[in-house]
Tab-separated table of C-alpha atoms and ligand atoms in Angstrom:
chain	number	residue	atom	x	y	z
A	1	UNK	CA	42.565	171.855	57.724
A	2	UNK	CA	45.411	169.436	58.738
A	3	UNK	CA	47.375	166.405	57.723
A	4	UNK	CA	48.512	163.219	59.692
A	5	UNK	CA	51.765	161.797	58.366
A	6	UNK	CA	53.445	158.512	59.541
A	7	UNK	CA	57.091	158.048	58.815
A	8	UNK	CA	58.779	154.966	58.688
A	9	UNK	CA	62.659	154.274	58.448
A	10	UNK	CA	65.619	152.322	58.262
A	11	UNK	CA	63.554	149.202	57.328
A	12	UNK	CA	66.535	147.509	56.334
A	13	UNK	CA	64.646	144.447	54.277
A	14	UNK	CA	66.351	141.738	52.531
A	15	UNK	CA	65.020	139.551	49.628
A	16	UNK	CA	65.121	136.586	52.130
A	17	UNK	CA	61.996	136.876	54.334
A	18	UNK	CA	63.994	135.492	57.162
A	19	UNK	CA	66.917	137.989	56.947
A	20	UNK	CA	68.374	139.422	59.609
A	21	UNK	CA	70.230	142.575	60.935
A	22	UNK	CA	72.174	142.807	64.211
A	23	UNK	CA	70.210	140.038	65.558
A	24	UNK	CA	66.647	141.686	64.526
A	25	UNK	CA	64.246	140.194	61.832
A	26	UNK	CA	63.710	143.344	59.364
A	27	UNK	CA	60.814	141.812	57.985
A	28	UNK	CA	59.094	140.440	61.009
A	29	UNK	CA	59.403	143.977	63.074
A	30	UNK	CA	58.400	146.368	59.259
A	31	UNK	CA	55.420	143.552	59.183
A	32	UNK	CA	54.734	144.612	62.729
A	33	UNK	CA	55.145	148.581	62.613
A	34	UNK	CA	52.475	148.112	59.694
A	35	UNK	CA	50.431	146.570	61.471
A	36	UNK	CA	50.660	148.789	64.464
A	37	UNK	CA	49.745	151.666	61.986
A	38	UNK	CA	46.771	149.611	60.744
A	39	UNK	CA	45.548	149.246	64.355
A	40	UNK	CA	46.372	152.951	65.421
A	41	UNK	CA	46.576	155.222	62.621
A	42	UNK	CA	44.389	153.887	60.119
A	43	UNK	CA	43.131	157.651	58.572
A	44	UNK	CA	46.882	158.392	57.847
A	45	UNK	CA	46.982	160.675	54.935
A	46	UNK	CA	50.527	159.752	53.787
A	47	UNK	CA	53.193	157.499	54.565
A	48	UNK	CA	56.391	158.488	54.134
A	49	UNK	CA	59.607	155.858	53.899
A	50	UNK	CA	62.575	157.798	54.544
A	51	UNK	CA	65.163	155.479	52.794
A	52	UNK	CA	67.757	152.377	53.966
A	53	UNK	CA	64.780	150.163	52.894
A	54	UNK	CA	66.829	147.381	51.530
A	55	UNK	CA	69.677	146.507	53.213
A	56	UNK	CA	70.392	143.790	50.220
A	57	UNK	CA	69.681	146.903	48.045
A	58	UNK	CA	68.011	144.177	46.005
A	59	UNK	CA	65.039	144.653	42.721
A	60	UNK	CA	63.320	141.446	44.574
A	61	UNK	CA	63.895	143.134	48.334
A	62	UNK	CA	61.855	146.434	46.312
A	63	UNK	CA	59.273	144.705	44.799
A	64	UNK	CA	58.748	142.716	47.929
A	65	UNK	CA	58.346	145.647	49.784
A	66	UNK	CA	55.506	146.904	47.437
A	67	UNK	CA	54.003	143.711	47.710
A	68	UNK	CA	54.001	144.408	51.500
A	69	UNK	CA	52.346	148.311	51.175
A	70	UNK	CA	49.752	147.222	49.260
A	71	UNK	CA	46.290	149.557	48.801
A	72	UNK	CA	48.268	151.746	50.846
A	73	UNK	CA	51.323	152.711	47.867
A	74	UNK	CA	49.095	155.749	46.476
A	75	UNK	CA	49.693	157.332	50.374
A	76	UNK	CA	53.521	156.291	50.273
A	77	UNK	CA	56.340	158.241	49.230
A	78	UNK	CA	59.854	157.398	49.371
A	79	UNK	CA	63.316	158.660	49.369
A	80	UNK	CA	66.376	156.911	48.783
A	81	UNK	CA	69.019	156.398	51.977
A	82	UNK	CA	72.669	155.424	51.873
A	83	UNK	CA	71.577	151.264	51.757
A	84	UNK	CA	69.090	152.195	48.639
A	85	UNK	CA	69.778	151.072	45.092
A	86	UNK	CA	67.835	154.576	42.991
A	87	UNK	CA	67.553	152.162	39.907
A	88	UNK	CA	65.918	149.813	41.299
A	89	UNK	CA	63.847	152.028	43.529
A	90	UNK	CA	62.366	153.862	40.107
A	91	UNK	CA	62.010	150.766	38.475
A	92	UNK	CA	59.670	149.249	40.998
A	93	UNK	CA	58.160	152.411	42.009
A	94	UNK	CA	57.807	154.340	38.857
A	95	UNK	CA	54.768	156.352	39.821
A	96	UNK	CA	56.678	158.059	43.037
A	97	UNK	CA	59.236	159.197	41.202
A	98	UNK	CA	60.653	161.893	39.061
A	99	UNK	CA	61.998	161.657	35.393
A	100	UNK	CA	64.697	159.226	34.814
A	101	UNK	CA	68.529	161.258	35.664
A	102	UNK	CA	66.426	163.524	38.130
A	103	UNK	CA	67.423	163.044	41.631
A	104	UNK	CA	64.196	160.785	43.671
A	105	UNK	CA	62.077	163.685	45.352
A	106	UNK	CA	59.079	165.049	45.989
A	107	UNK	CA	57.044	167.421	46.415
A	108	UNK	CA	52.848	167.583	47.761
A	109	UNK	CA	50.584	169.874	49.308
A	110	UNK	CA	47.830	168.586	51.213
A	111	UNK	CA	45.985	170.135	54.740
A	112	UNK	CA	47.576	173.857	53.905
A	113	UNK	CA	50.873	172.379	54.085
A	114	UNK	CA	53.850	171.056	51.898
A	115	UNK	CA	55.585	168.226	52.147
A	116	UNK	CA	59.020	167.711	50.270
A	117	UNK	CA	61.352	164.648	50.424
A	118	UNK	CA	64.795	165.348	49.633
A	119	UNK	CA	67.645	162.812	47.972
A	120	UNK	CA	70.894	162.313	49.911
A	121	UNK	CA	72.072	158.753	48.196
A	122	UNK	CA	75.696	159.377	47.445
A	123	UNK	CA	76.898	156.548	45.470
A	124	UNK	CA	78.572	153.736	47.280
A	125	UNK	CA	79.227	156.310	50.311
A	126	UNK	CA	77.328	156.036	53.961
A	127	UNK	CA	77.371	159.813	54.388
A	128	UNK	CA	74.756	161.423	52.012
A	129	UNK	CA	75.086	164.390	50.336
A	130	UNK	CA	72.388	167.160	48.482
A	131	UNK	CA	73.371	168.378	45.660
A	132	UNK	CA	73.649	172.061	44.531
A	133	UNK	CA	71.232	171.545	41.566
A	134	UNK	CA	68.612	169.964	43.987
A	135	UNK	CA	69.165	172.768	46.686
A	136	UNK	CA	67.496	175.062	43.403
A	137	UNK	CA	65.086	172.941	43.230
A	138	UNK	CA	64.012	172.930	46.543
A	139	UNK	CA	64.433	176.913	46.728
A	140	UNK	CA	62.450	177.050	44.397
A	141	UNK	CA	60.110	174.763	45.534
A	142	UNK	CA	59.419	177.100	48.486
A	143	UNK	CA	59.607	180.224	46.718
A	144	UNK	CA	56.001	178.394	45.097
A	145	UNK	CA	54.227	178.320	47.900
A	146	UNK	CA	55.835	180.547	50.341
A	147	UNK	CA	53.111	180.888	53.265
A	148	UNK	CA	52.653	177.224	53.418
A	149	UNK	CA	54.299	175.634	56.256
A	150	UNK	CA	56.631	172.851	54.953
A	151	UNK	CA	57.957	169.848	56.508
A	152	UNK	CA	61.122	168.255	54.643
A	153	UNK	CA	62.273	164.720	54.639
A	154	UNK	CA	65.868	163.645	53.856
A	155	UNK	CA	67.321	160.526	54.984
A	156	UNK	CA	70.536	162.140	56.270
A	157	UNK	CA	70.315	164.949	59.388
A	158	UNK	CA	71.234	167.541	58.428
A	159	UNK	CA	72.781	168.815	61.830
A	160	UNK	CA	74.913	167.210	64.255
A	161	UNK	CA	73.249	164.627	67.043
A	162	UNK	CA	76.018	164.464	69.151
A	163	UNK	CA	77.298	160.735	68.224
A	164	UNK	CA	80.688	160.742	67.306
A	165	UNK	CA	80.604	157.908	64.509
A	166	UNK	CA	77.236	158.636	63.482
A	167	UNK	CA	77.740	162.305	62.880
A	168	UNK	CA	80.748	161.089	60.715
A	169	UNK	CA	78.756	159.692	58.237
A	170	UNK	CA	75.900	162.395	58.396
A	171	UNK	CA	74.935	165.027	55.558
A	172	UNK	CA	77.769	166.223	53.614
A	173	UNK	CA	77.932	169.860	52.668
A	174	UNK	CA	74.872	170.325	55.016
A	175	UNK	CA	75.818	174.021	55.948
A	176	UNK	CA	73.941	175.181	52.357
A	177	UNK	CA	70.979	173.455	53.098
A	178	UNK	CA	70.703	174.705	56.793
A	179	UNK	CA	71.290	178.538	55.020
A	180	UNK	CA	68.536	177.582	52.792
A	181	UNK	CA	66.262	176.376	55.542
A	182	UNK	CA	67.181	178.981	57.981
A	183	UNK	CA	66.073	181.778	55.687
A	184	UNK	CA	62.787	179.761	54.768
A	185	UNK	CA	61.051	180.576	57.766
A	186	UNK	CA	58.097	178.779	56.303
A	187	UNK	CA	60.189	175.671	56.703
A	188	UNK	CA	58.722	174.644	60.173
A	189	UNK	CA	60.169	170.861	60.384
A	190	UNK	CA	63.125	169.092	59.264
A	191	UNK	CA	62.821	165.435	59.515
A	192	UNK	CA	65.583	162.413	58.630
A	193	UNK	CA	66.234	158.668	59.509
A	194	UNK	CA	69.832	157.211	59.224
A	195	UNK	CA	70.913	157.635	63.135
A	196	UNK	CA	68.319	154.712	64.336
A	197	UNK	CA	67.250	156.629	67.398
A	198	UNK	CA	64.959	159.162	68.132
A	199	UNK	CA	67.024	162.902	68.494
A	200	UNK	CA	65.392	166.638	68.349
A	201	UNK	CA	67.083	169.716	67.523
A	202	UNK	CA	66.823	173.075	65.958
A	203	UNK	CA	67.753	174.999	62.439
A	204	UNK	CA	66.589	178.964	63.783
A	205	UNK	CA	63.055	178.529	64.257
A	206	UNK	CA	62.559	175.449	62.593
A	207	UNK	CA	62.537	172.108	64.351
A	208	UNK	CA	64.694	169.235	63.661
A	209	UNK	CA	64.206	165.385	64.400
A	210	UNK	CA	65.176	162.322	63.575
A	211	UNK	CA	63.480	158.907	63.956
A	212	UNK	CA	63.670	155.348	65.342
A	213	UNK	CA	64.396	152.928	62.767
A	214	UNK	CA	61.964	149.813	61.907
A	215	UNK	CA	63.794	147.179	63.006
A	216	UNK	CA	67.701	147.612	64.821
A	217	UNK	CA	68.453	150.823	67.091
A	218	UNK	CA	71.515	152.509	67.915
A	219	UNK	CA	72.779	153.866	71.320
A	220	UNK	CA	74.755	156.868	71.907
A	221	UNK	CA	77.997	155.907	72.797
A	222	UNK	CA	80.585	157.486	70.733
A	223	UNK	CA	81.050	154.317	68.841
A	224	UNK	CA	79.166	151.909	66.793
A	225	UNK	CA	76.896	150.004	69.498
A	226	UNK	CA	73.009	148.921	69.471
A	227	UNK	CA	70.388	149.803	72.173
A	228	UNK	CA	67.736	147.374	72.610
A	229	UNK	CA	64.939	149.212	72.423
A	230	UNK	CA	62.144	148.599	70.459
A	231	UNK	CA	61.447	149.503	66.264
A	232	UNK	CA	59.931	152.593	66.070
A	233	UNK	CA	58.047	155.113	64.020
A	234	UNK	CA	56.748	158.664	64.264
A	235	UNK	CA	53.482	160.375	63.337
A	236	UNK	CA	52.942	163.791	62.866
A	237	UNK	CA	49.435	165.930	63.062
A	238	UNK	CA	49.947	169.004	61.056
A	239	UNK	CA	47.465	172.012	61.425
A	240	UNK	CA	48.083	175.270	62.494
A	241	UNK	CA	51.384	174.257	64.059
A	242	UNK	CA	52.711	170.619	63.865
A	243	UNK	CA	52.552	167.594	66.592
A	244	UNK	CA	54.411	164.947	66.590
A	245	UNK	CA	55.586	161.850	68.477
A	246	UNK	CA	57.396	158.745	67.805
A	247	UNK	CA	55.660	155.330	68.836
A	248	UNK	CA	57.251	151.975	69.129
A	249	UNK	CA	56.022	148.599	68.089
A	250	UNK	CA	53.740	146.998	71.222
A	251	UNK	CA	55.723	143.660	72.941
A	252	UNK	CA	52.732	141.931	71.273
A	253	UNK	CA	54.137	142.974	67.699
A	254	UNK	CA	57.114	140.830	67.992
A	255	UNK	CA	54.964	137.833	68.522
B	1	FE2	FE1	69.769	152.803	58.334
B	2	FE2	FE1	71.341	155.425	56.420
């Protein structure tokens, strides 16, 4: 049994097909990342978009975006990043969701093991924050299925990657949720987006990354500056321990 995941991040779309961040196209390099996926990872079983998908945090930029998934929105799931309007989000995605007031997560088993995405968004803040009542609810997700090895999204790291301004806007109040993890120890993977660049660490046993974003990258100078390398996206083979490896969009994507 096993499960191949791609995650994309940090799309960063705007309502205006044109739009641009830092220089980059978001639509023309997310258009190209799908692609890439189409062309190399066609037996996906989900897709997971880890948040900052609308820069504009626009309904049209949402709906635009659905447009853009396609056959392929009953393998997506989403969570919300700091650039993420959650009303908008449900309203244009209202089968991925939760309940209305309920914080956007999920939760799926598939290949032996769970998958959970987590919701950071901390209103009109960059940093991101989990909340106490959702830290329950992802305790007691686990305590469901506690022999399957879980993999959990959330938009924010929740430890350090060793960029000054970057790890000032990070996960607030992250120490309970590394507790939580850290005496999970069917919690094999922690995985986030926000930093733009690819970074691996540790919580105890379980492993932490983050992942390139879709379309502009940051370098790791203490202060804000870009790093021209490619978008980017990571796949993951879960079995009976977990693969993974980020890939970035071929020079040909661009074109
Ligand atoms: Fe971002
Ligand atoms: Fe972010």
């Amino acid at each position: 049994m096993s499960v191949n995941i791609v995650q994309v991040t940090d799309t960063h779309l705007f309502s205006d097909p044109e739009g641009v961040l830092a220089g980059v196209p978001t639509w023309k390099t997310f258009r190209g990342v799908l692609e890439q996926i189409e062309r190399n990872h066609p037996d996906f079983d989900y897709l997971i978009l880890t948040g900052d998908l609308a820069q504009d945090e626009a309904l049209e930029t949402y709906q635009k975006l659905r447009e853009a998934l396609g056959d392929w929105l009953h393998r997506c799931r989403i969570i919300p990043g700091n650039h993420d309007n959650p009303a908008h989000l449900r309203t244009v995605f209202p089968e991925l969701f939760p309940k209305e007031g309920a914080p956007l997560t999920f939760s799926l088993s598939a290949g032996g093991w769970k998958i959970i995405g987590l919701d950071s968004h901390l209103p009109g803040e960059t940093k991101g924050r989990v909340e106490a009542a959702q830290l329950e609810w992802l305790r007691a997700e686990l305590a469901k299925d506690p022999g399957a090895p879980t993999l959990v999204f959330v938009h924010h790291p929740p430890v350090a990657i060793k960029v000054e301004w970057l790890d000032r806007v990070g996960l607030e109040g992250a120490d309970d949720l590394i507790a939580l993890v850290g005496a999970s120890p069917q919690v094999k993977v922690v995985c986030a987006g926000h930093v733009h660049q690819e970074f691996s660490g540790s919580i105890g046993r379980a492993a932490v990354y983050t992942t390139p974003s879709t379309c502009v990258q940051f370098s790791r100078r203490s202060e804000k500056d870009f790093d021209p390398k490619a978008a980017g996206y990571r796949i993951f083979r879960l079995g009976d321990g977990h693969h993974t490896e980020v890939h970035r969009l071929d020079p040909a994507g661009h074109s």
